Short mmCIF file of C-alpha atoms (C1' of nucleotides) in Angstrom, two decimals:
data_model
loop_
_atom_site.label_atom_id
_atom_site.label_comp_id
_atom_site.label_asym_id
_atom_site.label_seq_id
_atom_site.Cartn_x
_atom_site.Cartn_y
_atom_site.Cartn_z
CA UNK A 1 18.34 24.23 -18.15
CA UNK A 2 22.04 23.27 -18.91
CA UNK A 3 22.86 22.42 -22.52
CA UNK A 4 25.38 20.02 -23.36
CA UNK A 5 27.13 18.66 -26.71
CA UNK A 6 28.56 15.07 -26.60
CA UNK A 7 30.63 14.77 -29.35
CA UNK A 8 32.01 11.54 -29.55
CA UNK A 9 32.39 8.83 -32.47
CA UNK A 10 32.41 5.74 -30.45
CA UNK A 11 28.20 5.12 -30.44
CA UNK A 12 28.35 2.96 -27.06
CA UNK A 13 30.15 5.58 -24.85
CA UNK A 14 28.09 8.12 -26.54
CA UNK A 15 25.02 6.67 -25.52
CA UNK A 16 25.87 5.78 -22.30
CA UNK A 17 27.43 9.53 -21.37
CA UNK A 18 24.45 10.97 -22.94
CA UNK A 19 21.47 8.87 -20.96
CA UNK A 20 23.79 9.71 -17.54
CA UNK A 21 23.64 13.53 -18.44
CA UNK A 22 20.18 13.03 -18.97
CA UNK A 23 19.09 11.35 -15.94
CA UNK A 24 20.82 14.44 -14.11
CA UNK A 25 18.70 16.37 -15.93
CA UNK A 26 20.85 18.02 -18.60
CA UNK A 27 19.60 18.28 -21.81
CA UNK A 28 21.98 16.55 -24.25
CA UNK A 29 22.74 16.49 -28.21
CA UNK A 30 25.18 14.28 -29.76
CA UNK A 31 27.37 14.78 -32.58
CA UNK A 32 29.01 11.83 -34.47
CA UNK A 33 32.03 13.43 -36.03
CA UNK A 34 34.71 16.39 -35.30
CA UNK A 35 33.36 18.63 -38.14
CA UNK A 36 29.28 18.33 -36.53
CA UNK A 37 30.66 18.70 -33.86
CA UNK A 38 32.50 21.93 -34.77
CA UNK A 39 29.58 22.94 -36.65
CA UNK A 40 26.89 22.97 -33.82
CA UNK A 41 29.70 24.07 -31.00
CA UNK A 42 29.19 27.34 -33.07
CA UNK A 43 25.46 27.93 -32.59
CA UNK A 44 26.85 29.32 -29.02
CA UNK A 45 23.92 27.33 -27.19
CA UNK A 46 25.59 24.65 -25.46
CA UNK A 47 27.04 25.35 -22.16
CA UNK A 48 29.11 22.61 -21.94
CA UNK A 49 30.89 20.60 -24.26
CA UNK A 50 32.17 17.03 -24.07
CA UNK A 51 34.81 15.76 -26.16
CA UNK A 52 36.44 12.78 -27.51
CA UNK A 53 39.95 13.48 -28.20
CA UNK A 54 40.10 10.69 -31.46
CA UNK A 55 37.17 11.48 -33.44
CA UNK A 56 36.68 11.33 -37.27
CA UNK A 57 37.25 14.45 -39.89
CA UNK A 58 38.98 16.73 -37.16
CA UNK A 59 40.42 15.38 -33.93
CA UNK A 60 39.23 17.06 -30.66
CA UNK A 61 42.39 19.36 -30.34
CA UNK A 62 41.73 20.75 -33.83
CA UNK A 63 38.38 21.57 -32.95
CA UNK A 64 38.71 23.29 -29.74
CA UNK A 65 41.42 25.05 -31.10
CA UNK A 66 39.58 26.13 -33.93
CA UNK A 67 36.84 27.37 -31.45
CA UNK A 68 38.98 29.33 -29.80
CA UNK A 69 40.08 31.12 -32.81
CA UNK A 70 36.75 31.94 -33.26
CA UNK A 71 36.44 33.37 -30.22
CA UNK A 72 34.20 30.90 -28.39
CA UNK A 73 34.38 30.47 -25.34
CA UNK A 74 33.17 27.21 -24.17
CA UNK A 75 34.02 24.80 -21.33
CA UNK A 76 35.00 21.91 -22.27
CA UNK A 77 35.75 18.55 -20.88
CA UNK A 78 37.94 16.29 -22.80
CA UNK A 79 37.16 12.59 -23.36
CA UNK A 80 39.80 9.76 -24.00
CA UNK A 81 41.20 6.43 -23.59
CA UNK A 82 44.53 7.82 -23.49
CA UNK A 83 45.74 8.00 -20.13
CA UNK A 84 49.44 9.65 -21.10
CA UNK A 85 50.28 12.82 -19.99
CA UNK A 86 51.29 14.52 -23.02
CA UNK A 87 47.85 13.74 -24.28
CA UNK A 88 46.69 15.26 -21.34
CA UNK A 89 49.05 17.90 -21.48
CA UNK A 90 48.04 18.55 -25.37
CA UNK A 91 44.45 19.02 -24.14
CA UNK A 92 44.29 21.56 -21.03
CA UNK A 93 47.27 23.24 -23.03
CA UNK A 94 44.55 24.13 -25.86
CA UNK A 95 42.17 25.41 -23.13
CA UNK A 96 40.26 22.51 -22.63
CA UNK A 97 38.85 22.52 -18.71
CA UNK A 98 38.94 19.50 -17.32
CA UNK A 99 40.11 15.91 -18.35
CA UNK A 100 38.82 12.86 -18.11
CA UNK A 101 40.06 9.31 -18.67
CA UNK A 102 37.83 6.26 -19.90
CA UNK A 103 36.11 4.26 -18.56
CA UNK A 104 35.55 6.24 -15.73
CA UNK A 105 32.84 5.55 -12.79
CA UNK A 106 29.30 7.74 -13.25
CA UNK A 107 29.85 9.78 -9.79
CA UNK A 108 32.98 10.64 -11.07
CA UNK A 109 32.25 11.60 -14.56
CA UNK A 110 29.21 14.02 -12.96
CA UNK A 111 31.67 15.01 -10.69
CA UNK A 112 33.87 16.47 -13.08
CA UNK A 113 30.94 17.91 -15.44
CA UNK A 114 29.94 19.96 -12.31
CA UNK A 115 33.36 21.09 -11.53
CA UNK A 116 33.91 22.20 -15.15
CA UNK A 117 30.80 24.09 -15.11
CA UNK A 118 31.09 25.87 -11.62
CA UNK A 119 34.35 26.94 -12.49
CA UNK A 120 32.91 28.72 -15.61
CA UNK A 121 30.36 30.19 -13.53
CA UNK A 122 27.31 28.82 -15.50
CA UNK A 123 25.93 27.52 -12.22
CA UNK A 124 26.21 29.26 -9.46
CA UNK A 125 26.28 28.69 -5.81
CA UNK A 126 23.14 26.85 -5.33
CA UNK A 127 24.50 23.27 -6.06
CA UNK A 128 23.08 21.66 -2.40
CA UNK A 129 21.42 18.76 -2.14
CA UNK A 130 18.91 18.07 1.22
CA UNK A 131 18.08 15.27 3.14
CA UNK A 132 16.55 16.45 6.53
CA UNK A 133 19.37 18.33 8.30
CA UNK A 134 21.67 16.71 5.88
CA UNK A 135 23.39 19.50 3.39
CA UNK A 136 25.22 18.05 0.68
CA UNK A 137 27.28 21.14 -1.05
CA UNK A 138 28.53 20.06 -4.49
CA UNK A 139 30.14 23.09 -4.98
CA UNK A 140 32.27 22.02 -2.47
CA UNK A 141 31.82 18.59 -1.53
CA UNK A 142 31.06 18.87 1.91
CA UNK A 143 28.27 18.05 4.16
CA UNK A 144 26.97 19.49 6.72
CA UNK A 145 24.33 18.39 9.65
CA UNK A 146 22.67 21.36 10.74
CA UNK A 147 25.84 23.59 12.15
CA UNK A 148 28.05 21.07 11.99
CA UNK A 149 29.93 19.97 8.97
CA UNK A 150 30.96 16.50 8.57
CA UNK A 151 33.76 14.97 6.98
CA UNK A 152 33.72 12.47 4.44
CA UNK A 153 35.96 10.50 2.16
CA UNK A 154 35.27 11.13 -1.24
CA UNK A 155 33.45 7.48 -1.68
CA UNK A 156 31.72 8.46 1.28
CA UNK A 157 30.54 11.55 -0.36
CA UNK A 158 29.35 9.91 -4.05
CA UNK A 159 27.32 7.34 -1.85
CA UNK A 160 25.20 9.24 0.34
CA UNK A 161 24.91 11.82 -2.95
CA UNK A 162 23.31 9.19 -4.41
CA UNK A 163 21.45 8.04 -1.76
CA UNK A 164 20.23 11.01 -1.41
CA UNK A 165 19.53 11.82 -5.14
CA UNK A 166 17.19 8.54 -4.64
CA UNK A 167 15.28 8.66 -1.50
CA UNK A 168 12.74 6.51 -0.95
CA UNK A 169 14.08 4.48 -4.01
CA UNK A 170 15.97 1.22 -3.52
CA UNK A 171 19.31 1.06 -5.25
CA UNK A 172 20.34 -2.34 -5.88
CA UNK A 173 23.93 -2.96 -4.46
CA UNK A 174 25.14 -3.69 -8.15
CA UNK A 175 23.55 -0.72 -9.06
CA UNK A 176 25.29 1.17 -6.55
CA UNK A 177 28.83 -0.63 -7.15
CA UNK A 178 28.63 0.40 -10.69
CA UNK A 179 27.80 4.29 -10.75
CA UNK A 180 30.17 4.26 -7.79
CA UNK A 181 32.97 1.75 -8.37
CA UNK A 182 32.06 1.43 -11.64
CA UNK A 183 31.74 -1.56 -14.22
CA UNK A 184 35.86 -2.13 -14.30
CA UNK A 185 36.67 -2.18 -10.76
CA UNK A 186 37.75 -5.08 -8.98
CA UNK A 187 36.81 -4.83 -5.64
CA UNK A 188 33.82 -7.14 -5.05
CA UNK A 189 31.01 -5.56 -4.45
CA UNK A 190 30.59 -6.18 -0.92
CA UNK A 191 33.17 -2.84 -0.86
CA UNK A 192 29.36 -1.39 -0.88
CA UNK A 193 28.51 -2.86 2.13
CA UNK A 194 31.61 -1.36 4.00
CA UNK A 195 30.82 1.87 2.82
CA UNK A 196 26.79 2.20 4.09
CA UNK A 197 29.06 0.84 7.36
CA UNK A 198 30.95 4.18 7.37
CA UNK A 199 28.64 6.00 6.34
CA UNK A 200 25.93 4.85 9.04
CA UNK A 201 28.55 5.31 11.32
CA UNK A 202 29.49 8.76 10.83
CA UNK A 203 25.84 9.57 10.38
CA UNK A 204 24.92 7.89 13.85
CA UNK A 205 25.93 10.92 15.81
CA UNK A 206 23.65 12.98 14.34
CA UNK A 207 20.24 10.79 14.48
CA UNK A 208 20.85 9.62 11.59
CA UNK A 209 22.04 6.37 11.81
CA UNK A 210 19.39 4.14 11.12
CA UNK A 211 18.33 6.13 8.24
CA UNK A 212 19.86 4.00 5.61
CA UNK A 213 18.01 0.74 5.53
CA UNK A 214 19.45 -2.82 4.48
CA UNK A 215 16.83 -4.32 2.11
CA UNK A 216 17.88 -8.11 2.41
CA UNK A 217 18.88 -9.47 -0.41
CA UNK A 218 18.03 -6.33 -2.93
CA UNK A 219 20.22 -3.30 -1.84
CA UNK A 220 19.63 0.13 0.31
CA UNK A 221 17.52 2.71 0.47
CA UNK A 222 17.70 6.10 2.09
CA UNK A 223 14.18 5.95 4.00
CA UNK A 224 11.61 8.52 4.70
CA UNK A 225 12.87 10.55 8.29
CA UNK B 1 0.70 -0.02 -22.92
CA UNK B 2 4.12 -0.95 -22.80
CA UNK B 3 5.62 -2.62 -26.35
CA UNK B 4 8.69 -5.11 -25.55
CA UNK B 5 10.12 -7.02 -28.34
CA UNK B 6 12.16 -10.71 -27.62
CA UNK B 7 15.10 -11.39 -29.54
CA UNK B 8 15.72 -15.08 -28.95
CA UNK B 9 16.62 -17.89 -30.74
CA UNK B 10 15.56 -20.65 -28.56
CA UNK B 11 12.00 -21.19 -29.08
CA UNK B 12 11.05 -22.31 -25.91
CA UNK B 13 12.98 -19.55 -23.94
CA UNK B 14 10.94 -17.18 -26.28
CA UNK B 15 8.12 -18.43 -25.60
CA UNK B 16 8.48 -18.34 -21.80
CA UNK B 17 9.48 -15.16 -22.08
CA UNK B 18 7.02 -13.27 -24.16
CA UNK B 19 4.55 -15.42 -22.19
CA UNK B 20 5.35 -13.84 -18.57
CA UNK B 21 5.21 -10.58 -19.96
CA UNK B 22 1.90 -10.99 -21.97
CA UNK B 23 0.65 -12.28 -18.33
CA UNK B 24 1.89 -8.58 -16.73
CA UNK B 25 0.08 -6.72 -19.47
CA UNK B 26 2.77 -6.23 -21.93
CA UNK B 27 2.38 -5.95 -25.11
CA UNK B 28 4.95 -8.71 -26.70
CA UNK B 29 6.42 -9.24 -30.11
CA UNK B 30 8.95 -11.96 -31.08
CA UNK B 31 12.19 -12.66 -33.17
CA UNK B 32 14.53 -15.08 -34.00
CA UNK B 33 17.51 -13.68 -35.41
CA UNK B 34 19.31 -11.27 -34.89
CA UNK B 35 19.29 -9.35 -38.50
CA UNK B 36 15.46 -9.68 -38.29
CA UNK B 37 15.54 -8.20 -34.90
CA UNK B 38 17.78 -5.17 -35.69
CA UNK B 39 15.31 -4.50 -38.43
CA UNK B 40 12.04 -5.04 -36.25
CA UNK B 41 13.71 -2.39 -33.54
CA UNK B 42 14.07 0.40 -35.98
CA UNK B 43 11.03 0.66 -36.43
CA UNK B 44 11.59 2.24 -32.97
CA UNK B 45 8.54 1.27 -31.81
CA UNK B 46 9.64 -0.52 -28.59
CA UNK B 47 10.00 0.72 -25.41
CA UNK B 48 12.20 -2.14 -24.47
CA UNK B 49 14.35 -4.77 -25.94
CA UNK B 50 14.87 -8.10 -24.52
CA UNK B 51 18.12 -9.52 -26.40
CA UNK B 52 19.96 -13.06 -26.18
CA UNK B 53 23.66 -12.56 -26.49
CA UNK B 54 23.88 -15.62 -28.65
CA UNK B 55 21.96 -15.21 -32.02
CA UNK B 56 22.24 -16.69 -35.21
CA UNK B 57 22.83 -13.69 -37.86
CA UNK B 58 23.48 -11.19 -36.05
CA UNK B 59 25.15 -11.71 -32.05
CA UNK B 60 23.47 -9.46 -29.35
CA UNK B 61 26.04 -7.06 -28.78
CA UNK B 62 26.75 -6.01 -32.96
CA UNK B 63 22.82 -5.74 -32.99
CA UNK B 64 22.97 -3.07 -29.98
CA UNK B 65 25.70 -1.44 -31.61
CA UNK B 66 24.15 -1.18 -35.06
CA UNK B 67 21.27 0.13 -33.28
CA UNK B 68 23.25 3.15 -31.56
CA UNK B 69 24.63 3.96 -34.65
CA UNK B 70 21.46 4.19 -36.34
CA UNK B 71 21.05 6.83 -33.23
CA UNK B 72 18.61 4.40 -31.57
CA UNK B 73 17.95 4.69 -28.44
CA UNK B 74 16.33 2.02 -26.68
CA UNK B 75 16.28 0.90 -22.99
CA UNK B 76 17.88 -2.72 -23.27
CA UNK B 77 17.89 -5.77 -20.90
CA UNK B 78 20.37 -8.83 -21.95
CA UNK B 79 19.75 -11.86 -21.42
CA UNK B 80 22.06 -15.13 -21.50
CA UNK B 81 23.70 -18.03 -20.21
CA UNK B 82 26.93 -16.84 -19.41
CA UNK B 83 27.65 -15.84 -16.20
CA UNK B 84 31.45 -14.02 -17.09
CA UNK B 85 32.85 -10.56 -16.02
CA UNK B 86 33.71 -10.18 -19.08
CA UNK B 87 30.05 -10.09 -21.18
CA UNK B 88 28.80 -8.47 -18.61
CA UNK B 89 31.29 -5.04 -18.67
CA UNK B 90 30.55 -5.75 -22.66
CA UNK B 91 27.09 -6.01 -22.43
CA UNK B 92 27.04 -3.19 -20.52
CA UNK B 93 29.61 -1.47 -22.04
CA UNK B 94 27.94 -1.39 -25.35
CA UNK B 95 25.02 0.93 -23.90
CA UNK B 96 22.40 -2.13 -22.42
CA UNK B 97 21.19 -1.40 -19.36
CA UNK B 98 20.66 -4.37 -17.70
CA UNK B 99 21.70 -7.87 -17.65
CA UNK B 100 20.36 -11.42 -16.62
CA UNK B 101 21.78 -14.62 -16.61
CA UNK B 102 19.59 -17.50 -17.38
CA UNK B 103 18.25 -19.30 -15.62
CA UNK B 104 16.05 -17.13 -13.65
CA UNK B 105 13.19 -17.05 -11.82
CA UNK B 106 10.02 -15.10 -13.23
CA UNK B 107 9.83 -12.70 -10.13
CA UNK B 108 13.43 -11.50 -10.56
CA UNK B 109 12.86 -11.46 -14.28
CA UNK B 110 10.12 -9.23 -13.37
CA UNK B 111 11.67 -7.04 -11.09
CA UNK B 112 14.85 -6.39 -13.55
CA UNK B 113 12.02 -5.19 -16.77
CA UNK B 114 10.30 -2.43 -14.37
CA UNK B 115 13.59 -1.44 -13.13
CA UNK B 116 15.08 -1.06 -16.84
CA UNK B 117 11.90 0.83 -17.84
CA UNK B 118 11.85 3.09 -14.86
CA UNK B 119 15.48 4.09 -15.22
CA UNK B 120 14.66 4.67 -18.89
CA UNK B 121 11.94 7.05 -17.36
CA UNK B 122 9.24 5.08 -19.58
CA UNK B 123 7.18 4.21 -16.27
CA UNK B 124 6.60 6.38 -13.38
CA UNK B 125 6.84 6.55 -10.03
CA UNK B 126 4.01 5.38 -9.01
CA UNK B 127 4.04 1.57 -9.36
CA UNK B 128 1.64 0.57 -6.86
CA UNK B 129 -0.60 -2.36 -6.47
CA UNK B 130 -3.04 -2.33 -4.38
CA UNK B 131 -5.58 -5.16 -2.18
CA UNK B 132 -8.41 -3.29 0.31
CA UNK B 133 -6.08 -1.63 2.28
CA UNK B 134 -3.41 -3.80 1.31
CA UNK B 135 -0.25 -1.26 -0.62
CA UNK B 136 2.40 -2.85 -2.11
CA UNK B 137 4.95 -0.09 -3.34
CA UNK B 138 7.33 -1.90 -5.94
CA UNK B 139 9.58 1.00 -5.50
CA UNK B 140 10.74 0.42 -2.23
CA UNK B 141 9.24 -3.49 -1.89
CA UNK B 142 7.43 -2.24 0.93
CA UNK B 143 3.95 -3.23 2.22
CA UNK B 144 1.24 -1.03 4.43
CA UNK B 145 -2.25 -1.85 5.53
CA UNK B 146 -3.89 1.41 6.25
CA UNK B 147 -1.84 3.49 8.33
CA UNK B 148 0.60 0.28 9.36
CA UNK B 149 3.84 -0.92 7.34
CA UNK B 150 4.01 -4.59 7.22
CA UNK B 151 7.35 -6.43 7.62
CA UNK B 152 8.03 -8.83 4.76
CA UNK B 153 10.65 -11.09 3.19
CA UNK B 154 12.04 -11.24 -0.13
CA UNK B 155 10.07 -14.28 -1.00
CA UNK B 156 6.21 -13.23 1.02
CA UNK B 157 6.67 -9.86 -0.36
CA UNK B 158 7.03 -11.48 -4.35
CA UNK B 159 4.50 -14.28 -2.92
CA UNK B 160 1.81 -11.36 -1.99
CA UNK B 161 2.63 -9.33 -5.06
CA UNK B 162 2.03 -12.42 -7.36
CA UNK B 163 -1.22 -13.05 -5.30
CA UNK B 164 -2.65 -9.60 -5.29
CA UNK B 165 -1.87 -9.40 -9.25
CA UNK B 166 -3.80 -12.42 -9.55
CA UNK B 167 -6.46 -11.44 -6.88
CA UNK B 168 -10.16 -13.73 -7.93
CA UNK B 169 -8.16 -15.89 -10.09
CA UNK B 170 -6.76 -18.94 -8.73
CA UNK B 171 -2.81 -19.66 -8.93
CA UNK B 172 -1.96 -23.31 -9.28
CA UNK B 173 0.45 -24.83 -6.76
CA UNK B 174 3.27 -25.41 -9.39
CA UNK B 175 2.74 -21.90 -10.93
CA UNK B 176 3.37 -20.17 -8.07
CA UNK B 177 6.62 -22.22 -7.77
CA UNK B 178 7.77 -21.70 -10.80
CA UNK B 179 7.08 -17.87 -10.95
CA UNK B 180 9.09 -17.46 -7.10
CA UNK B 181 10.92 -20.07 -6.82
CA UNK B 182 12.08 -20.73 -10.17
CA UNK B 183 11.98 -24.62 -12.00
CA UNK B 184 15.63 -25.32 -10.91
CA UNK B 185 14.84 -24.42 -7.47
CA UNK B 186 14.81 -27.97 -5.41
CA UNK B 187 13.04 -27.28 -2.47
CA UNK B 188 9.82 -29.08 -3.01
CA UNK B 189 6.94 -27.22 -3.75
CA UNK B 190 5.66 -27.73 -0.33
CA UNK B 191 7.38 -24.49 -0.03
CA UNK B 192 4.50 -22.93 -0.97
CA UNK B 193 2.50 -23.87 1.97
CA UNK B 194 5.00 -22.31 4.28
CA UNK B 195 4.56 -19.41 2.88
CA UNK B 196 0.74 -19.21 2.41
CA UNK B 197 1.24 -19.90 6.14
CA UNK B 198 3.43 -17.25 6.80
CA UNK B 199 1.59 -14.49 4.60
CA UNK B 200 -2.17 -15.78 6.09
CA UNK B 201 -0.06 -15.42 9.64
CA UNK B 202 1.10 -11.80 9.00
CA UNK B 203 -2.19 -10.79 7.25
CA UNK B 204 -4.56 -11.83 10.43
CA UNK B 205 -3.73 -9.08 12.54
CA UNK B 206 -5.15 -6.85 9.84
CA UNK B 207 -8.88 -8.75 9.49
CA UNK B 208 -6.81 -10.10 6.28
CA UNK B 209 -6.37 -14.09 7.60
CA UNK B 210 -9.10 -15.76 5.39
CA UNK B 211 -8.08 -13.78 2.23
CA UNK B 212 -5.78 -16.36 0.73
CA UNK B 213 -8.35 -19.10 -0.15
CA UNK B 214 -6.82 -22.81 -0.24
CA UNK B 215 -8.26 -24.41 -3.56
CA UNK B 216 -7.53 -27.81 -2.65
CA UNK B 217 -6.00 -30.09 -4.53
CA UNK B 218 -5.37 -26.94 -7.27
CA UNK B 219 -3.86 -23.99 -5.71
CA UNK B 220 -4.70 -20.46 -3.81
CA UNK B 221 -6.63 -17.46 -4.61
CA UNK B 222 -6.86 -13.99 -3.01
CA UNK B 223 -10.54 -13.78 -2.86
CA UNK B 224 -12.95 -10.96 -3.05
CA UNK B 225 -12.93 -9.19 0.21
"C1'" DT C 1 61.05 9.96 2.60
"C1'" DA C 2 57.99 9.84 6.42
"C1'" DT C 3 53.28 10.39 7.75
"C1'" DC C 4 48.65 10.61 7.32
"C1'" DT C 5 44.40 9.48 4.86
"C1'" DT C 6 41.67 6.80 2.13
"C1'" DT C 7 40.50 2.61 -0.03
"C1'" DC C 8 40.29 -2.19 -0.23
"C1'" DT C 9 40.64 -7.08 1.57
"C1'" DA C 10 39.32 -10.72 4.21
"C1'" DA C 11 37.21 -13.30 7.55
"C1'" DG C 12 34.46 -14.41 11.54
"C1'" DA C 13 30.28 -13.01 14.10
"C1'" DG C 14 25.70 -12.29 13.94
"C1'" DA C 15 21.11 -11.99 12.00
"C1'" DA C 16 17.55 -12.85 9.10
"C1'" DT C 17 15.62 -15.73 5.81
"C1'" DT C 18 14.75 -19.96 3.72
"C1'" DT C 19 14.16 -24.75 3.85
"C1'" DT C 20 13.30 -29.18 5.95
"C1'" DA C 21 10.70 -32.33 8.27
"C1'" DA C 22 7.21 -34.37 10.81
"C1'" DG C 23 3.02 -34.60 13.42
"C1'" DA C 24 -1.69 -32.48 13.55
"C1'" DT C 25 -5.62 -31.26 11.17
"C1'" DT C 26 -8.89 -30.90 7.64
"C1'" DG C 27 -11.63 -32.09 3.71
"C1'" DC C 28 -13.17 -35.43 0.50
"C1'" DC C 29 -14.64 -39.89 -1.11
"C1'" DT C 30 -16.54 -44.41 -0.61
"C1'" DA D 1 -17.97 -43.24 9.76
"C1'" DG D 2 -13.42 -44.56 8.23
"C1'" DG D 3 -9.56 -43.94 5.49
"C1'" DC D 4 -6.66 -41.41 2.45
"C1'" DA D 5 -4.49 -37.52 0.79
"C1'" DA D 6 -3.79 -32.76 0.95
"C1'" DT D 7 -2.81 -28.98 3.68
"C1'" DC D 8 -1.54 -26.67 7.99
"C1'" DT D 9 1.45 -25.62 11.57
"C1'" DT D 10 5.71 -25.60 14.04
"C1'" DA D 11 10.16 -25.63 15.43
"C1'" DA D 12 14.60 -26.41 14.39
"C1'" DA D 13 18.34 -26.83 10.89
"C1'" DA D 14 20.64 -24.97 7.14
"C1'" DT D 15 21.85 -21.46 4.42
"C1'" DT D 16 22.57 -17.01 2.90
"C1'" DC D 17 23.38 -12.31 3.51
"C1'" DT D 18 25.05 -8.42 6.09
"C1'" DC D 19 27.77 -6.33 9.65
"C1'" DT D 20 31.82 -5.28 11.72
"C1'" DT D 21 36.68 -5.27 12.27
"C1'" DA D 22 41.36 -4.87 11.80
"C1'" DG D 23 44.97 -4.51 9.05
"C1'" DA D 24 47.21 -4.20 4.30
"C1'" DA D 25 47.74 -1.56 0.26
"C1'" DA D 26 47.58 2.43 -2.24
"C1'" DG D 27 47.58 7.29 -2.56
"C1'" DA D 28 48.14 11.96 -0.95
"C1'" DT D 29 50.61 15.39 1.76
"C1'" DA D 30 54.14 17.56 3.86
#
DNA sequence: TATCTTTCTAAGAGAATTTTAAGATTGCCT
DNA sequence: AGGCAATCTTAAAATTCTCTTAGAAAGATA
């Protein structure tokens, strides 16, 4: 069971980080403000920590700083509106692990959590994810069909991981457009519709091309072999 | 039993709401301002909120933010009038989970509740109805007799679902329409009969022809087998 | 900078679904 | 039985949704 610490002021984001973390299956706790935040960092039980750079008491910097003094050790993935670089700079400077802009799109943001936690070895090499002869290695973020790997683009990748998270399970296309696309982009969402075209047709090779089925009107689903 | 609570100013949308979801077995409480709703939520004793945007007190999207400061944490469906990019990304933005623009018909209503509530993880997987042999899987809006998967629509698959919910009880002609169809659909409710037609027609082949019982001059009924 | 890859746009083809419409049939009432 | 109204049944029209491309734009790589 991965632990994680959210600590982030701004009660929307918060939330919506946190239920996303849980759906995956982490098991979350929130803090409100940097000095909490500091504060339960220091029980050494979370494996992850998730920061927002601007927070109240003592900004994000200060407190992984002050962590570090203290000679804990934890990854840490850094939280902001802020796109500038010396922000950026500021925080992987300080020994934050990763960095992450808002708003970001879910696949991404999960992308990045298990990238951050890989790297600190806290989960090892089992990351896969199956789907009859279908490997998805998140590790890596390659698939592979039985002996063969298969290349995909990265948009590629996040849709047939969550197809595959959700077998059997339609996903609405807006659903799908906003964990992939997310909520701020501005390509329509019949971008989704291009995308289960790639996919199919990389998948068709394989015997798998008719596994993705349109339901009209609703979405996809990834059906039963 | 599931506990939803309607925040609503307009009487009459209230009304229809909390109505439906009395009809699918929900348990339904009302409100009619927003300050009165924030207070009725903490009680936390929903499992869903159903909020208007547009409330006199307290607006929709302050009430969901109040409540997420409070460290509430309640699966929320919006509903309103506006159809903009923009109060959708806030709606959503602000931590709701789902969103519906009014006006709507009941099925998709419908359909948008179970999916908020199975996201939230408050139902299960197994949402199944069931007719003799008849299997209607809400997950994946599919439909088997026995061994056999049956090909439906959009609309015959909501048509039988609404039927088989309803089974010994009779639906009215303009009931049905309204529920599917919606009221500010305009194709006459003649409709209907096409699609009794078309269900009876797909049914026969499965000893199911004479289920759907014309009531005439009232409605249909799926009668005892 | 040149080149290659990935992502997005846009639009017409194609399919499936939904609706219309009209004649045939059935049930009900006098 | 005869007549009226409701329902059934079809087939075709209309509409909506999805597929499929090809190329433009944006981004990454060398």
């Amino acid at each position: 069971m991965m632990r994680v610490l959210v600590i982030e002021d701004d009660s929307a984001l918060r939330k919506i980080v946190s239920t996303i973390l849980e759906e995956e299956g982490y098991e979350v706790d929130q803090s409100i403000d940097g000095k909490e935040g500091l504060f339960m960092s220091q029980s050494g039980m979370y494996d992850l920590l998730i920061i927002d750079l601007m927070l109240p008491g003592l900004d994000g910097i200060s407190l992984i700083k002050e962590l570090h003094v203290k000679g804990m050790n934890v990854p840490t993935l850094i939280l902001t509106a802020k796109d500038s670089v010396a922000d950026k700079v500021k925080g992987l400077d300080v020994g934050a692990d990763d960095y992450l802009v808002k708003p970001f799109a879910t696949e991404e943001f999960l992308a990045r959590v298990r990238s951050v936690l890989r790297r600190a070895g806290k989960i090892g090499l089992e990351g896969k994810i199956f789907y009859g002869e279908i490997v998805l290695d998140t590790n890596s973020m390659q698939c592979s069909i039985g002996k063969n790997s298969l290349k995909l683009t990265k948009k590629e990748y996040e849709l047939l991981y969550y197809l595959i998270q959700n077998q059997e399970k339609i996903l609405m296309r807006d659903q799908i457009y906003d964990r992939i696309w997310g909520i701020e982009s501005d390509a329509g969402e019949s971008i989704v519709d291009v995308y289960i075209h790639y996919l199919r047709k990389k998948l068709a090779p394989f015997g798998y091309g008719d596994s993705i089925r349109t339901i009209r009107g609703v979405g996809y689903m990834l059906t039963e072999e």
